[in-house]
CSV table of N, CA, C and O in Angstrom, one decimal:
chain,number,residue,atom,x,y,z
A,1,UNK,N,17.7,10.0,-1.4
A,1,UNK,CA,16.8,9.1,-2.1
A,1,UNK,C,15.6,9.8,-2.5
A,1,UNK,O,15.0,10.6,-1.7
A,2,UNK,N,15.2,9.6,-3.8
A,2,UNK,CA,14.0,10.3,-4.3
A,2,UNK,C,12.8,9.6,-3.9
A,2,UNK,O,12.7,8.4,-4.0
A,3,UNK,N,11.8,10.3,-3.4
A,3,UNK,CA,10.5,9.7,-3.1
A,3,UNK,C,9.6,9.8,-4.2
A,3,UNK,O,9.5,10.9,-4.9
A,4,UNK,N,8.9,8.7,-4.5
A,4,UNK,CA,7.8,8.8,-5.6
A,4,UNK,C,6.5,9.0,-4.9
A,4,UNK,O,6.3,8.6,-3.8
A,5,UNK,N,5.6,9.5,-5.7
A,5,UNK,CA,4.2,9.7,-5.2
A,5,UNK,C,3.3,8.8,-5.9
A,5,UNK,O,3.3,8.7,-7.1
A,6,UNK,N,2.4,8.1,-5.2
A,6,UNK,CA,1.4,7.3,-5.8
A,6,UNK,C,0.1,7.7,-5.3
A,6,UNK,O,0.0,8.3,-4.2
A,7,UNK,N,-1.0,7.4,-6.0
A,7,UNK,CA,-2.3,7.7,-5.5
A,7,UNK,C,-3.1,6.4,-5.3
A,7,UNK,O,-3.1,5.5,-6.1
A,8,UNK,N,-3.7,6.3,-4.1
A,8,UNK,CA,-4.5,5.2,-3.7
A,8,UNK,C,-5.9,5.7,-3.3
A,8,UNK,O,-6.0,6.7,-2.7
A,9,UNK,N,-6.9,4.9,-3.7
A,9,UNK,CA,-8.3,5.2,-3.3
A,9,UNK,C,-8.4,4.8,-1.9
A,9,UNK,O,-8.0,3.8,-1.5
A,10,UNK,N,-9.0,5.7,-1.1
A,10,UNK,CA,-9.3,5.5,0.3
A,10,UNK,C,-10.8,5.6,0.5
A,10,UNK,O,-11.4,6.5,0.1
A,11,UNK,N,-11.4,4.6,1.2
A,11,UNK,CA,-12.8,4.6,1.5
A,11,UNK,C,-12.9,5.0,3.0
A,11,UNK,O,-12.4,4.4,3.8
A,12,UNK,N,-13.7,6.1,3.2
A,12,UNK,CA,-13.9,6.6,4.6
A,12,UNK,C,-15.3,6.2,4.9
A,12,UNK,O,-16.3,6.6,4.3
A,13,UNK,N,-15.4,5.4,6.0
A,13,UNK,CA,-16.7,4.8,6.4
A,13,UNK,C,-17.0,5.4,7.8
A,13,UNK,O,-16.3,5.2,8.7
A,14,UNK,N,-18.2,6.2,7.9
A,14,UNK,CA,-18.5,6.7,9.2
A,14,UNK,C,-18.9,5.5,10.1
A,14,UNK,O,-19.6,4.6,9.7
A,15,UNK,N,-18.5,5.6,11.4
A,15,UNK,CA,-18.8,4.6,12.3
A,15,UNK,C,-20.0,5.1,13.2
A,15,UNK,O,-20.1,6.2,13.6
A,16,UNK,N,-20.9,4.1,13.6
A,16,UNK,CA,-22.0,4.5,14.5
A,16,UNK,C,-21.6,5.2,15.8
A,16,UNK,O,-22.4,6.0,16.3
A,17,UNK,N,-20.5,4.8,16.4
A,17,UNK,CA,-20.1,5.3,17.6
A,17,UNK,C,-19.3,6.6,17.5
A,17,UNK,O,-18.9,7.3,18.4
A,18,UNK,N,-19.1,7.0,16.2
A,18,UNK,CA,-18.4,8.3,15.9
A,18,UNK,C,-17.1,8.0,15.2
A,18,UNK,O,-16.5,6.9,15.3
A,19,UNK,N,-16.6,8.9,14.5
A,19,UNK,CA,-15.3,8.8,13.8
A,19,UNK,C,-15.5,8.1,12.5
A,19,UNK,O,-16.6,7.8,12.0
A,20,UNK,N,-14.4,7.8,11.8
A,20,UNK,CA,-14.4,7.2,10.5
A,20,UNK,C,-13.3,6.1,10.4
A,20,UNK,O,-12.2,6.3,10.9
A,21,UNK,N,-13.7,5.0,9.8
A,21,UNK,CA,-12.7,4.0,9.4
A,21,UNK,C,-12.2,4.3,8.0
A,21,UNK,O,-13.1,4.5,7.1
A,22,UNK,N,-10.9,4.2,7.8
A,22,UNK,CA,-10.4,4.4,6.5
A,22,UNK,C,-9.8,3.1,6.0
A,22,UNK,O,-9.0,2.5,6.6
A,23,UNK,N,-10.3,2.7,4.8
A,23,UNK,CA,-9.8,1.4,4.2
A,23,UNK,C,-9.2,1.7,2.9
A,23,UNK,O,-9.7,2.6,2.1
A,24,UNK,N,-8.1,1.0,2.5
A,24,UNK,CA,-7.5,1.1,1.2
A,24,UNK,C,-7.7,-0.2,0.5
A,24,UNK,O,-7.0,-1.2,0.8
A,25,UNK,N,-8.7,-0.2,-0.4
A,25,UNK,CA,-9.1,-1.5,-1.0
A,25,UNK,C,-7.9,-2.3,-1.7
A,25,UNK,O,-7.9,-3.5,-1.7
A,26,UNK,N,-7.0,-1.6,-2.4
A,26,UNK,CA,-5.9,-2.3,-3.1
A,26,UNK,C,-4.8,-2.8,-2.2
A,26,UNK,O,-4.0,-3.6,-2.7
A,27,UNK,N,-4.8,-2.4,-1.0
A,27,UNK,CA,-3.8,-2.9,0.0
A,27,UNK,C,-4.6,-3.7,1.1
A,27,UNK,O,-5.0,-3.1,2.1
A,28,UNK,N,-4.7,-5.0,0.9
A,28,UNK,CA,-5.5,-5.8,1.9
A,28,UNK,C,-4.9,-5.6,3.3
A,28,UNK,O,-3.7,-5.7,3.6
A,29,UNK,N,-5.9,-5.4,4.2
A,29,UNK,CA,-5.5,-5.2,5.6
A,29,UNK,C,-5.0,-3.8,6.0
A,29,UNK,O,-4.7,-3.6,7.1
A,30,UNK,N,-5.0,-2.9,5.0
A,30,UNK,CA,-4.6,-1.5,5.3
A,30,UNK,C,-5.8,-0.8,5.8
A,30,UNK,O,-6.6,-0.3,4.9
A,31,UNK,N,-6.0,-0.7,7.1
A,31,UNK,CA,-7.2,-0.1,7.7
A,31,UNK,C,-6.7,0.8,8.8
A,31,UNK,O,-5.8,0.4,9.6
A,32,UNK,N,-7.3,1.9,9.0
A,32,UNK,CA,-7.0,2.8,10.1
A,32,UNK,C,-8.3,3.5,10.5
A,32,UNK,O,-9.3,3.4,9.9
A,33,UNK,N,-8.2,4.4,11.5
A,33,UNK,CA,-9.3,5.1,12.1
A,33,UNK,C,-8.9,6.5,12.5
A,33,UNK,O,-7.8,6.8,12.9
A,34,UNK,N,-9.9,7.4,12.4
A,34,UNK,CA,-9.7,8.8,12.8
A,34,UNK,C,-11.0,9.3,13.4
A,34,UNK,O,-12.1,8.9,13.0
A,35,UNK,N,-10.9,10.1,14.4
A,35,UNK,CA,-12.1,10.7,15.1
A,35,UNK,C,-12.8,11.7,14.2
A,35,UNK,O,-14.0,11.9,14.4
A,36,UNK,N,-12.1,12.3,13.3
A,36,UNK,CA,-12.7,13.2,12.3
A,36,UNK,C,-12.4,12.8,10.9
A,36,UNK,O,-11.5,12.0,10.7
A,37,UNK,N,-13.1,13.4,10.0
A,37,UNK,CA,-12.8,13.1,8.6
A,37,UNK,C,-11.4,13.4,8.2
A,37,UNK,O,-10.7,12.6,7.6
A,38,UNK,N,-11.0,14.6,8.7
A,38,UNK,CA,-9.6,15.1,8.4
A,38,UNK,C,-8.5,14.1,9.0
A,38,UNK,O,-7.5,13.8,8.4
A,39,UNK,N,-8.8,13.7,10.3
A,39,UNK,CA,-7.8,12.9,11.0
A,39,UNK,C,-7.8,11.5,10.3
A,39,UNK,O,-6.7,10.9,10.1
A,40,UNK,N,-8.9,11.0,9.8
A,40,UNK,CA,-8.9,9.7,9.1
A,40,UNK,C,-8.1,9.7,7.8
A,40,UNK,O,-7.4,8.8,7.5
A,41,UNK,N,-8.3,10.8,7.1
A,41,UNK,CA,-7.5,11.0,5.9
A,41,UNK,C,-6.0,11.0,6.2
A,41,UNK,O,-5.2,10.4,5.5
A,42,UNK,N,-5.6,11.8,7.2
A,42,UNK,CA,-4.2,11.9,7.6
A,42,UNK,C,-3.7,10.5,8.0
A,42,UNK,O,-2.6,10.1,7.7
A,43,UNK,N,-4.5,9.8,8.8
A,43,UNK,CA,-4.0,8.5,9.3
A,43,UNK,C,-3.9,7.5,8.2
A,43,UNK,O,-3.0,6.7,8.2
A,44,UNK,N,-4.8,7.7,7.1
A,44,UNK,CA,-4.7,6.7,6.0
A,44,UNK,C,-3.4,6.9,5.2
A,44,UNK,O,-2.8,6.0,4.8
A,45,UNK,N,-2.9,8.2,5.1
A,45,UNK,CA,-1.6,8.4,4.5
A,45,UNK,C,-0.5,7.8,5.2
A,45,UNK,O,0.4,7.1,4.6
A,46,UNK,N,-0.5,7.9,6.5
A,46,UNK,CA,0.5,7.2,7.4
A,46,UNK,C,0.4,5.7,7.2
A,46,UNK,O,1.5,5.0,7.1
A,47,UNK,N,-0.8,5.1,7.2
A,47,UNK,CA,-0.9,3.7,7.1
A,47,UNK,C,-0.4,3.2,5.8
A,47,UNK,O,0.2,2.1,5.7
A,48,UNK,N,-0.7,3.9,4.7
A,48,UNK,CA,-0.3,3.6,3.4
A,48,UNK,C,1.3,3.6,3.3
A,48,UNK,O,1.9,2.6,2.8
A,49,UNK,N,1.9,4.6,3.9
A,49,UNK,CA,3.3,4.7,3.9
A,49,UNK,C,4.0,3.5,4.6
A,49,UNK,O,4.9,2.9,4.1
A,50,UNK,N,3.4,3.2,5.8
A,50,UNK,CA,3.9,2.0,6.5
A,50,UNK,C,3.7,0.7,5.8
A,50,UNK,O,4.6,-0.2,5.8
A,51,UNK,N,2.6,0.6,5.2
A,51,UNK,CA,2.3,-0.7,4.4
A,51,UNK,C,3.3,-0.8,3.3
A,51,UNK,O,3.8,-1.9,3.1
A,52,UNK,N,3.5,0.2,2.5
A,52,UNK,CA,4.4,0.2,1.4
A,52,UNK,C,5.9,-0.1,1.9
A,52,UNK,O,6.6,-0.9,1.2
A,53,UNK,N,6.3,0.5,3.0
A,53,UNK,CA,7.6,0.3,3.5
A,53,UNK,C,7.8,-1.2,3.9
A,53,UNK,O,8.8,-1.8,3.6
A,54,UNK,N,6.7,-1.8,4.4
A,54,UNK,CA,6.7,-3.2,4.8
A,54,UNK,C,6.8,-4.1,3.5
A,54,UNK,O,7.6,-5.1,3.5
A,55,UNK,N,6.1,-3.7,2.5
A,55,UNK,CA,6.1,-4.5,1.2
A,55,UNK,C,7.6,-4.5,0.7
A,55,UNK,O,8.1,-5.5,0.3
A,56,UNK,N,8.2,-3.3,0.7
A,56,UNK,CA,9.5,-3.2,0.1
A,56,UNK,C,10.5,-3.9,1.0
A,56,UNK,O,11.4,-4.6,0.5
A,57,UNK,N,10.4,-3.9,2.3
A,57,UNK,CA,11.3,-4.6,3.2
A,57,UNK,C,11.2,-6.1,2.9
A,57,UNK,O,12.3,-6.8,3.0
A,58,UNK,N,10.1,-6.6,2.7
A,58,UNK,CA,9.9,-8.0,2.4
A,58,UNK,C,10.0,-8.4,0.9
A,58,UNK,O,9.6,-9.5,0.5
A,59,UNK,N,10.4,-7.4,0.1
A,59,UNK,CA,10.6,-7.6,-1.3
A,59,UNK,C,9.4,-8.1,-2.0
A,59,UNK,O,9.4,-9.0,-2.9
A,60,UNK,N,8.3,-7.5,-1.7
A,60,UNK,CA,7.0,-7.8,-2.3
A,60,UNK,C,6.7,-6.7,-3.3
A,60,UNK,O,7.1,-5.5,-3.1
A,61,UNK,N,5.9,-6.9,-4.3
A,61,UNK,CA,5.6,-5.9,-5.3
A,61,UNK,C,4.6,-4.9,-4.7
A,61,UNK,O,3.7,-5.2,-3.9
A,62,UNK,N,4.8,-3.6,-5.0
A,62,UNK,CA,3.9,-2.5,-4.6
A,62,UNK,C,2.8,-2.4,-5.7
A,62,UNK,O,3.1,-2.1,-6.8
A,63,UNK,N,1.5,-2.5,-5.3
A,63,UNK,CA,0.5,-2.3,-6.3
A,63,UNK,C,0.5,-0.9,-6.9
A,63,UNK,O,0.8,0.1,-6.2
A,64,UNK,N,0.2,-0.8,-8.2
A,64,UNK,CA,0.2,0.5,-8.8
A,64,UNK,C,-1.2,1.1,-8.7
A,64,UNK,O,-2.2,0.5,-8.6
């Protein structure tokens, strides 16, 4: 199966207690956290993949 690549904007918000919250504005509810900037970016990729898999499973459109 061929995998396609899409690009999504991710907002990394520093948290007062440390770490970063990663939000994906076009995917409502797609939010994750990382202790470092790098970890938050990596976690956001994983969260996006899981979100899209769920959309496909439930036959919902994937935002472009």
